[in-house]
Amino acid sequence: QVQLVESGGGLVQPGGPLRLSCAAFGLTFSSYAMGWFRLAPGQDREFVAAISWSGGSTYYADSVKGRFTISRDNAKNTVYLQMNSLKPEDTAVYYCARSWGTVVATSPTRYDDWGRGTQVTVSS
């Protein structure tokens, strides 16, 4: 059974950094692309970033490009989201997800497994 466990969320001041982690269990982690999505109150689920199976290809939403960095460590079965220069509008529950393929994807329909999410709140 596939399990994705996010961690690293919390309260951070505007302009500050935060690093999210997502540990994967029950799958051959290096065989799949991974992604991060977020859900803010009253809004639709939003794609944030994705990374290919090898880490050689990444893709970002325009809203986070230049501020967020997705990476992965296949030896540790973990994907990361480094978030810098955080803004109040980044406040959301962040979810990691496993794609059914090896290449980056932005649509949630391309992802089969999801974590429970971790809350990120950006506020002074």
XYZ file of C-alpha atoms in Angstrom:
124
model
C 0.000 0.000 0.000
C 1.404 3.360 -1.051
C 1.732 5.957 1.673
C 2.915 9.540 1.314
C 3.670 11.493 4.480
C 4.256 15.235 4.342
C 6.062 17.213 7.032
C 7.641 20.594 7.593
C 4.614 22.847 7.515
C 4.006 25.591 10.031
C 3.668 29.295 10.643
C 6.193 31.582 8.964
C 6.480 35.328 8.536
C 6.178 36.906 5.089
C 9.484 36.760 3.296
C 10.649 33.760 5.280
C 11.597 30.255 4.135
C 10.116 26.858 4.806
C 11.055 23.394 3.590
C 8.485 20.678 3.110
C 9.331 16.997 2.911
C 7.315 14.063 1.649
C 8.399 10.539 2.522
C 7.078 7.733 0.339
C 6.436 4.159 1.390
C 5.249 1.048 -0.394
C 6.419 1.874 -3.907
C 9.465 1.965 -6.139
C 9.914 5.665 -5.591
C 12.486 6.234 -8.326
C 10.064 4.964 -10.978
C 7.630 7.859 -10.706
C 7.414 11.581 -11.120
C 6.236 13.450 -8.032
C 4.325 16.658 -7.535
C 3.228 19.214 -4.984
C -0.234 20.776 -4.945
C -1.919 23.155 -2.540
C -5.440 23.920 -1.408
C -6.424 27.225 0.127
C -9.826 27.906 1.731
C -12.444 28.741 -0.869
C -10.150 27.951 -3.779
C -9.575 25.049 -6.122
C -6.645 22.702 -5.745
C -3.640 24.311 -7.390
C -0.592 22.746 -8.986
C 2.646 24.001 -7.410
C 5.587 22.000 -8.750
C 6.551 18.662 -10.243
C 9.740 16.679 -10.728
C 10.540 13.799 -13.058
C 11.573 10.355 -11.869
C 15.274 11.165 -12.061
C 15.038 14.745 -10.882
C 16.389 15.930 -14.197
C 13.247 17.806 -15.144
C 11.156 20.162 -13.045
C 8.163 22.394 -13.668
C 6.598 25.170 -11.606
C 3.417 27.163 -11.451
C 3.968 30.767 -12.475
C 2.890 31.889 -9.018
C 5.871 30.177 -7.355
C 8.513 30.232 -10.083
C 11.767 31.688 -8.819
C 10.736 31.283 -5.175
C 10.109 27.547 -4.774
C 12.408 24.640 -5.622
C 11.363 21.012 -5.871
C 13.953 18.268 -5.452
C 14.109 14.592 -4.639
C 16.422 12.051 -3.049
C 15.652 8.632 -4.505
C 17.923 6.936 -1.988
C 15.723 8.302 0.797
C 12.387 7.941 -1.029
C 11.732 11.600 -0.310
C 10.676 14.644 -2.300
C 11.210 18.177 -1.019
C 9.746 21.611 -1.621
C 11.989 24.481 -0.607
C 9.885 27.615 -0.324
C 11.550 31.021 -0.107
C 10.214 34.569 -0.045
C 6.888 33.307 1.187
C 3.815 35.479 0.777
C 0.485 35.451 2.633
C -1.146 34.132 -0.542
C 0.997 31.000 -0.235
C -1.052 30.031 2.816
C -2.639 26.643 2.101
C -2.541 22.960 2.857
C 0.254 21.459 0.763
C -0.052 17.937 -0.604
C 2.499 15.731 -2.287
C 1.368 13.260 -4.899
C 2.725 10.375 -6.946
C 2.269 10.498 -10.687
C 1.404 7.355 -12.622
C 4.169 8.246 -15.052
C 7.813 9.224 -15.075
C 7.580 12.724 -16.544
C 6.376 15.949 -14.965
C 2.644 16.605 -14.996
C 0.502 19.505 -13.843
C -2.973 17.972 -13.859
C -4.108 16.258 -10.648
C -5.682 13.562 -12.827
C -2.135 12.390 -13.629
C -1.535 11.501 -9.980
C -2.650 8.291 -8.327
C -1.620 8.645 -4.692
C -1.843 11.616 -2.343
C -0.610 12.477 1.119
C -2.792 13.936 3.857
C -1.226 17.365 3.554
C 0.654 19.782 5.763
C -0.559 23.268 6.674
C 1.544 26.265 5.685
C 0.515 29.624 7.104
C 2.300 32.808 6.097
C 1.423 35.633 8.441
C 3.028 38.312 10.573
